[in-house]
Every structure is written in structure tokens, then in C-alpha cells.
mmCIF file of C-alpha atoms in Angstrom:
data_model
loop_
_atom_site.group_PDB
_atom_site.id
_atom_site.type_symbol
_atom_site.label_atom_id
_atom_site.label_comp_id
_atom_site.label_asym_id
_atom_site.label_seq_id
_atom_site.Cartn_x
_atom_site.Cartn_y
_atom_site.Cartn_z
ATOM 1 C CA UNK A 1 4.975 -9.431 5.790
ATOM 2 C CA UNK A 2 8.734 -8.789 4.880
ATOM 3 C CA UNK A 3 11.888 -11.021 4.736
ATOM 4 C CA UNK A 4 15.654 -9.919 5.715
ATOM 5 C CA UNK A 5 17.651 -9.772 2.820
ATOM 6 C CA UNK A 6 21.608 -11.223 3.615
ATOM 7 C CA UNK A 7 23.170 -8.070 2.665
ATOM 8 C CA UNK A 8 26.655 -9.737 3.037
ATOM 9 C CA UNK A 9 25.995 -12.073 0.197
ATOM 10 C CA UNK A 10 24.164 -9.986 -1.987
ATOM 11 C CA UNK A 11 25.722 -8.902 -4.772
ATOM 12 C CA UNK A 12 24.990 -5.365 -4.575
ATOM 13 C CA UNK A 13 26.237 -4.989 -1.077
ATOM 14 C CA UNK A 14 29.498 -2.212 -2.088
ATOM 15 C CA UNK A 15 26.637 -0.479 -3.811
ATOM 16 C CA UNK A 16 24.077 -0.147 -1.084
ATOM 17 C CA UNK A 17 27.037 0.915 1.640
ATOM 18 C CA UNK A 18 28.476 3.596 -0.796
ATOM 19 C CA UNK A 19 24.915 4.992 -1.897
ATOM 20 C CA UNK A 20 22.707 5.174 1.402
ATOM 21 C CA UNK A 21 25.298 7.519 2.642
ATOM 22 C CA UNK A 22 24.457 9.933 0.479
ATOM 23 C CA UNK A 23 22.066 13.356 1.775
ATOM 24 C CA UNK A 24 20.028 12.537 -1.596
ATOM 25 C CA UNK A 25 20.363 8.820 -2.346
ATOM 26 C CA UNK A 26 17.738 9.129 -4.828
ATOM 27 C CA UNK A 27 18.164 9.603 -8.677
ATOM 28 C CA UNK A 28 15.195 9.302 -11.308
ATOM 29 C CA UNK A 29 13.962 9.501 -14.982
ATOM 30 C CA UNK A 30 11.062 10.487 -16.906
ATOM 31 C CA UNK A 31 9.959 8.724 -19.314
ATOM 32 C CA UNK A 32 6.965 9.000 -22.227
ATOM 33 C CA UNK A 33 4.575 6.304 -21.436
ATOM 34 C CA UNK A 34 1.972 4.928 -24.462
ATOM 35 C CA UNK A 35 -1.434 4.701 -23.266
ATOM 36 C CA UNK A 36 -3.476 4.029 -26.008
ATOM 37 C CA UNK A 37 -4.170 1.000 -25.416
ATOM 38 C CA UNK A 38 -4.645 0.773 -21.694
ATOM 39 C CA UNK A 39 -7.110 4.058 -21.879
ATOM 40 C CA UNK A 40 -9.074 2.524 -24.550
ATOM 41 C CA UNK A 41 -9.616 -0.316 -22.162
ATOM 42 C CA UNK A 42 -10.139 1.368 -19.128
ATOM 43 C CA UNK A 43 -12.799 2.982 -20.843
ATOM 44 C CA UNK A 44 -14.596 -0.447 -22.427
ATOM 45 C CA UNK A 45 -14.280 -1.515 -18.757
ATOM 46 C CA UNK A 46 -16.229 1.802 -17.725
ATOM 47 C CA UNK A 47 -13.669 2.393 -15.055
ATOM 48 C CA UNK A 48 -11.606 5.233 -14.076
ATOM 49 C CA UNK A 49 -8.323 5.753 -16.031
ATOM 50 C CA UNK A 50 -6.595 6.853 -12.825
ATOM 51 C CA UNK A 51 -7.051 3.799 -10.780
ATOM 52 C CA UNK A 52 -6.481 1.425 -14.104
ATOM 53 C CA UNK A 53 -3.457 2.761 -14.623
ATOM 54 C CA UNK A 54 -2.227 2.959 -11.051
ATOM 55 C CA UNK A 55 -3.547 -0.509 -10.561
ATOM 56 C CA UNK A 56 -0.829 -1.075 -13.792
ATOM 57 C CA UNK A 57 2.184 0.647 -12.091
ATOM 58 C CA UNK A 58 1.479 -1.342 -8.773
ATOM 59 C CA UNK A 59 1.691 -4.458 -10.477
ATOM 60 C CA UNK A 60 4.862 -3.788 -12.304
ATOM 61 C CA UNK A 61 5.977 -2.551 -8.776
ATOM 62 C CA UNK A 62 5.102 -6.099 -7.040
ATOM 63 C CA UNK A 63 6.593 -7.883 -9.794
ATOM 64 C CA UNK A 64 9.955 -6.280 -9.277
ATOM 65 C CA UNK A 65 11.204 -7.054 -6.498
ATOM 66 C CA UNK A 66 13.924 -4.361 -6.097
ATOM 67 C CA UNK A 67 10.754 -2.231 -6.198
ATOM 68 C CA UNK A 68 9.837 -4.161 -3.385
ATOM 69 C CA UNK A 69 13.178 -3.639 -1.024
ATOM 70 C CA UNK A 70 12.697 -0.942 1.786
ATOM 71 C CA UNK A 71 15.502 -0.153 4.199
ATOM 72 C CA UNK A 72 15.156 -0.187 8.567
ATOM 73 C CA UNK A 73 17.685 0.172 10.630
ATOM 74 C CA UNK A 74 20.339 -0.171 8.052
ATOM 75 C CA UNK A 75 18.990 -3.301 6.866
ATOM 76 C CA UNK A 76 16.666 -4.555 3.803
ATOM 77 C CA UNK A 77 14.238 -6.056 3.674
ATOM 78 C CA UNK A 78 12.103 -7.576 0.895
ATOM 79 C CA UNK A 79 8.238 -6.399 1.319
ATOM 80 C CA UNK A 80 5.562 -9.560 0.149
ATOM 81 C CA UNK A 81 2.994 -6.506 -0.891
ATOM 82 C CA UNK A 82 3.699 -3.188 -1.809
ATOM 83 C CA UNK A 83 0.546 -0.246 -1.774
ATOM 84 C CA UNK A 84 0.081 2.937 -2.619
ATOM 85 C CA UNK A 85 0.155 6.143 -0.573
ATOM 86 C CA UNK A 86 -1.684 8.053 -3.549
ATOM 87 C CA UNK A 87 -2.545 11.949 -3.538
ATOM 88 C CA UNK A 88 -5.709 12.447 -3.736
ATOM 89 C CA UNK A 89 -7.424 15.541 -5.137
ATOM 90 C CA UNK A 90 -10.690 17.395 -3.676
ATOM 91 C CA UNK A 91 -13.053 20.005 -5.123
ATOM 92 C CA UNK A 92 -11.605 23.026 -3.186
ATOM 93 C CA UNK A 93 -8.391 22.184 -4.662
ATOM 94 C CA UNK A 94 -6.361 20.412 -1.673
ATOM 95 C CA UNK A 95 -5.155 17.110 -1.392
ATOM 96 C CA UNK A 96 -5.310 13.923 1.003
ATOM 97 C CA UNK A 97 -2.591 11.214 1.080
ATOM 98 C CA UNK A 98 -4.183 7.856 0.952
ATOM 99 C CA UNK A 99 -3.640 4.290 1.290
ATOM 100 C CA UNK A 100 -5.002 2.145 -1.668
ATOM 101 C CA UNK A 101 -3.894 -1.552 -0.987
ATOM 102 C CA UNK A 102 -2.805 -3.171 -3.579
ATOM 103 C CA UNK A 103 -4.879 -6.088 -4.956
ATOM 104 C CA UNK A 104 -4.363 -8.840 -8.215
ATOM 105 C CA UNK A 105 -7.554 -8.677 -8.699
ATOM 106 C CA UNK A 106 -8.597 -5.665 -10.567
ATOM 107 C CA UNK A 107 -11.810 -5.918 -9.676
ATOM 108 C CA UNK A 108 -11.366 -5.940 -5.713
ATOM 109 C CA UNK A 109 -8.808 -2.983 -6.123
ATOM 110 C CA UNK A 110 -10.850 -0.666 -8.052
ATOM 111 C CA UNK A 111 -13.719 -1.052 -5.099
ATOM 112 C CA UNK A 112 -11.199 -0.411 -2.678
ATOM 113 C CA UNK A 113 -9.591 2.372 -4.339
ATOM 114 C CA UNK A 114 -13.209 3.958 -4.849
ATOM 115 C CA UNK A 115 -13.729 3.403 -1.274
ATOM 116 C CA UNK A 116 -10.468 5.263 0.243
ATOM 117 C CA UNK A 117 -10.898 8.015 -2.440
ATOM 118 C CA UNK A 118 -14.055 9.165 -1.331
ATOM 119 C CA UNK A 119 -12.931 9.011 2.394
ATOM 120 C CA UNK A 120 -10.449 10.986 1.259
ATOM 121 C CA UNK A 121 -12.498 13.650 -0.713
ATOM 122 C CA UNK A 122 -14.933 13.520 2.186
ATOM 123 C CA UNK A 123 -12.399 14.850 4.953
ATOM 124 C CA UNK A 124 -9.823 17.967 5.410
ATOM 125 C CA UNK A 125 -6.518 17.842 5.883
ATOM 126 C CA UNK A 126 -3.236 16.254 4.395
ATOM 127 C CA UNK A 127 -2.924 13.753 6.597
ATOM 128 C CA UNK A 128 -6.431 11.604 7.272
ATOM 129 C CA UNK A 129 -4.836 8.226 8.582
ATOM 130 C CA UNK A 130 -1.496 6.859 10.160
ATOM 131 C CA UNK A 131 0.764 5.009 8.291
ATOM 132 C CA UNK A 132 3.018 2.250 10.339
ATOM 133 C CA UNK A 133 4.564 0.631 7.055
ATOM 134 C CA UNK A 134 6.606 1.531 4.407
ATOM 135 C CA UNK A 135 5.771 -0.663 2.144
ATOM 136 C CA UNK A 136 4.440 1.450 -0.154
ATOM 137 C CA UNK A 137 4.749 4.012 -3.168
ATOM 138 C CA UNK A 138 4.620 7.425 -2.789
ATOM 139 C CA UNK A 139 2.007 8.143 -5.965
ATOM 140 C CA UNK A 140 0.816 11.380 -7.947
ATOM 141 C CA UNK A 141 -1.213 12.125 -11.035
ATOM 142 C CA UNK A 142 -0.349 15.795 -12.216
ATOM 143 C CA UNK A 143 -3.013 15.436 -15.096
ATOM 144 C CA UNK A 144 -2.419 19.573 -15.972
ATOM 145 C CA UNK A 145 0.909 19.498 -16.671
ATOM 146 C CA UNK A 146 3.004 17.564 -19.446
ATOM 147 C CA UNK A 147 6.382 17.896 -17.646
ATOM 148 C CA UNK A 148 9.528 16.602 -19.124
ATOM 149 C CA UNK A 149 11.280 16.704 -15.560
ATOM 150 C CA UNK A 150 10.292 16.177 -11.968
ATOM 151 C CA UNK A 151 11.275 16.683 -8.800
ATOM 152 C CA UNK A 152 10.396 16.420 -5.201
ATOM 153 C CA UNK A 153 10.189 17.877 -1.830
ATOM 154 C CA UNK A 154 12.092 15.475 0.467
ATOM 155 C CA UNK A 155 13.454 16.092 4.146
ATOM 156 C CA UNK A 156 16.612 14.432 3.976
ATOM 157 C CA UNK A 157 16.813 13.781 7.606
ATOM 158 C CA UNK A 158 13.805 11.501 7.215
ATOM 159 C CA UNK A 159 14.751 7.409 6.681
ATOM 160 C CA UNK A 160 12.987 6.930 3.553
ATOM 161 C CA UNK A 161 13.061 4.430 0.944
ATOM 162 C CA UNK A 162 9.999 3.933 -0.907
ATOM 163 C CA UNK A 163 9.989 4.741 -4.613
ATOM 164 C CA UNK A 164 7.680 7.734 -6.176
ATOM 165 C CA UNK A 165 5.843 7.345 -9.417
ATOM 166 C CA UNK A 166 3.994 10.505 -10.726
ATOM 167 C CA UNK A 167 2.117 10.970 -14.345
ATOM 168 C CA UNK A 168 1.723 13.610 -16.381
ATOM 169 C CA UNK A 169 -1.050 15.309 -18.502
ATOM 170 C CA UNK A 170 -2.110 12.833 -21.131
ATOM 171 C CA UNK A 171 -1.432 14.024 -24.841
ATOM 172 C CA UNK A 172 -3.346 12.763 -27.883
ATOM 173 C CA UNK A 173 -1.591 13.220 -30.968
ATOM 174 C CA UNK A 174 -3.089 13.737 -34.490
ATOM 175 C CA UNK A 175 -3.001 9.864 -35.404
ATOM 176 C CA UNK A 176 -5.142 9.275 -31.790
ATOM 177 C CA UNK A 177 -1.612 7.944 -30.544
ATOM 178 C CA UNK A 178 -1.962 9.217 -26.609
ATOM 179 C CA UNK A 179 0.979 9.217 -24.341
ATOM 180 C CA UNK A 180 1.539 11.114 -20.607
ATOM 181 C CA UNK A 181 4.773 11.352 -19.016
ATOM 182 C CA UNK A 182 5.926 9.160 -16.136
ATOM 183 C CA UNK A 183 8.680 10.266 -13.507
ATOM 184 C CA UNK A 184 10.038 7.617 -11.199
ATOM 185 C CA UNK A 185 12.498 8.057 -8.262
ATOM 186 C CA UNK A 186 14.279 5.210 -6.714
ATOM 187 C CA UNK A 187 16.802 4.782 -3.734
ATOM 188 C CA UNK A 188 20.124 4.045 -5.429
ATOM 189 C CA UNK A 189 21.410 1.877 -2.667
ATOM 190 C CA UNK A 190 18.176 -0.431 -3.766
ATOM 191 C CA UNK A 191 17.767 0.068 -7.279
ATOM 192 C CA UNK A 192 20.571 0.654 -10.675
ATOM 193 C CA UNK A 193 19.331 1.757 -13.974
ATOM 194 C CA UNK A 194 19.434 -1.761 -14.983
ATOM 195 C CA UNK A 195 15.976 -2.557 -12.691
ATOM 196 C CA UNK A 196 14.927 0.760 -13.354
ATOM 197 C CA UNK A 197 14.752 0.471 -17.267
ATOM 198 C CA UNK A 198 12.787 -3.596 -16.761
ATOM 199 C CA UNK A 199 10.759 -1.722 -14.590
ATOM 200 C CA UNK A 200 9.721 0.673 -17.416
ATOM 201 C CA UNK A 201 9.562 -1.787 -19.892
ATOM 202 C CA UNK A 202 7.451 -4.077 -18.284
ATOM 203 C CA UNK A 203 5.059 -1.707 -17.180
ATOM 204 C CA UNK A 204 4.564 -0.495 -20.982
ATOM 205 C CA UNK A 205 3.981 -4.181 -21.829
ATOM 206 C CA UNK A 206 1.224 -4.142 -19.286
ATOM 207 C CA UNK A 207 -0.485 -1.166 -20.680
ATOM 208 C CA UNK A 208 -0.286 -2.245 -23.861
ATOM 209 C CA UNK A 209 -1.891 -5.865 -22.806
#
């Protein structure tokens, strides 16, 4: 389910006009995450540290809602749920895309995320399902590399909206402090600094709950 968001009397309306006619309307920032806390429980919860912390960034994601705001037809609208389209890795080295839905409970979501990533590691291709929405996150893990910058391969003739969140190779430092980075790319005619920054700072909260 979505909702139409009244452009004309939203206060970012000059900003979404001037910014979504842009050829790259998307800007982004990497940033050094702290997981030692949220690994130390994923692994008292015997879970995977992948889908604990992507469970993490969904629910910052569905908490904010400019996170939340995908554009049709030169309108917004304001998604109730947002998934994720993950990449998912196989043992010959290729990758599917994927669609974990996004649950509260963490329970449900890691079953369903266990579920899609083995039909995902159990067929070829990139492409092993249609996707009809958008309301989703475009997600990667890049566990071998500690990058300080990201970028990605975008067609710009392609209406897309829908924020990408990618990790980093986790680094564990001499005190047992560990830390990945985290690259996030937003639509600037949806999203400022401002939402990006309470984005990152609630989702560090979070990990460190």
C-alpha cells in the first residue's frame, strides 16, 4: 500500500522540481558503522550476521519515512512497507537479486530471508523473479572489501528512486572494537543530508541496542 503525498504543500516541493531533473539525482556518503554490539548479538542469537544486520538497516529504513518516498509518474508517494531487493551470493561466484520482505518481527524475517536465499543460491541467473513494486532497497554486502567510497552502475534513462545501502568488510581492531563501512545513496529530490544523517544515526542506535 502507498499514499499520494500533496507535493504542492510540502515543504520540499522547489527541492524535488529542481533535483529530479537532474541525469544523476542521486548523491551519497559512506560512513564507518560500529558493530560490536549488534555482531555479538547476532551471534548469542545463533543467527546470521548478514540478515541481523540487514533486518537493522530495514528498520531504520521503515522508520524514516523519506526512506520510504518513491517517485511515479512525477508524483510521490509514501510506501506503508519498504523490502529489500538484496544480492545474493552463490558458490560459483555469481549473484541473484532477491526479494526479502521486510518483517518487525525478527523472528518471521530471518525464516523468510533463509527461505528466498536458498531459492536464490539454488537457481542461475541474475534475475530469478519479477519485481512490480518499488518499494524497496536496492541492498549489497561486499564483505572482501573495506572501501572508503562507493559507487554504482545506474542507467539513467531508467525512473528510479529507491535508495541503495551496501556494507563493507568488517574490521576488528586491537581493543575487539569491530566496525564495516556503510555506503548509502539517496534520490535528492526525496531525501537532504538532514534525513540522511537521522537515518545514520538511528540505525547506529539500533545496532548498538
Amino acid at each position: 500500500m502507498k499514499t499520494l503525498l500533496d507535493i504542492e504543500n510540502w515543504s520540499r516541493k522547489e527541492h524535488f522540481h529542481f533535483f529530479r531533473q537532474f541525469e544523476e539525482p542521486f548523491f551519497g556518503a559512506t560512513v564507518e558503522i560500529d558493530c560490536t554490539k549488534a555482531y555479538a548479538t547476532a551471534k548469542s542469537l545463533n543467527t546470521s550476521f548478514f540478515i541481523y544486520y540487514l533486518h537493522k538497516t530495514l528498520v531504520a529504513v521503515n522508520t524514516t519515512e523519506s526512506f520510504r518516498y518513491r517517485i511515479t509518474d512525477d508524483q510521490i508517494y509514501v510506501c506503508d512497507q519498504i523490502n529489500a531487493s538484496a544480492t545474493i551470493g552463490r558458490e560459483d561466484g555469481s549473484f541473484g537479486f532477491s526479494l526479502i520482505e521486510y518483517n518487525a518481527d525478527f523472528e518471521i524475517f530471518t525464516t523468510n530471508a533463509l527461505t528466498e536465499i536458498e531459492r536464490i543460491q539454488n537457481t542461475t541467473g541474475l534475475f530469478t523473479r519479477t519485481f512490480t513494486d518499488d518499494n524497496v532497497i536496492h541492498f549489497s554486502a561486499i564483505p572482501w572489501l573495506d572501501f572508503t567510497s562507493l559507487s554504482h552502475a545506474r542507467s539513467y534513462t531508467f525512473p528510479d528512486s529507491c535508495p541503495k545501502i551496501s556494507f563493507g568488510k568488517m574490521k576488528i581492531a586491537e581493543n575487539g572494537k569491530r566496525t564495516m563501512p556503510m555506503s548509502i545513496h539517496v534520490h535528492h529530490g526525496l531525501v537532504d543530508g538532514l534525513h540522511l544523517g537521522q537515518f545514520v544515526d538511528f540505525f547506529q542506535d539500533i545496532m548498538n541496542q
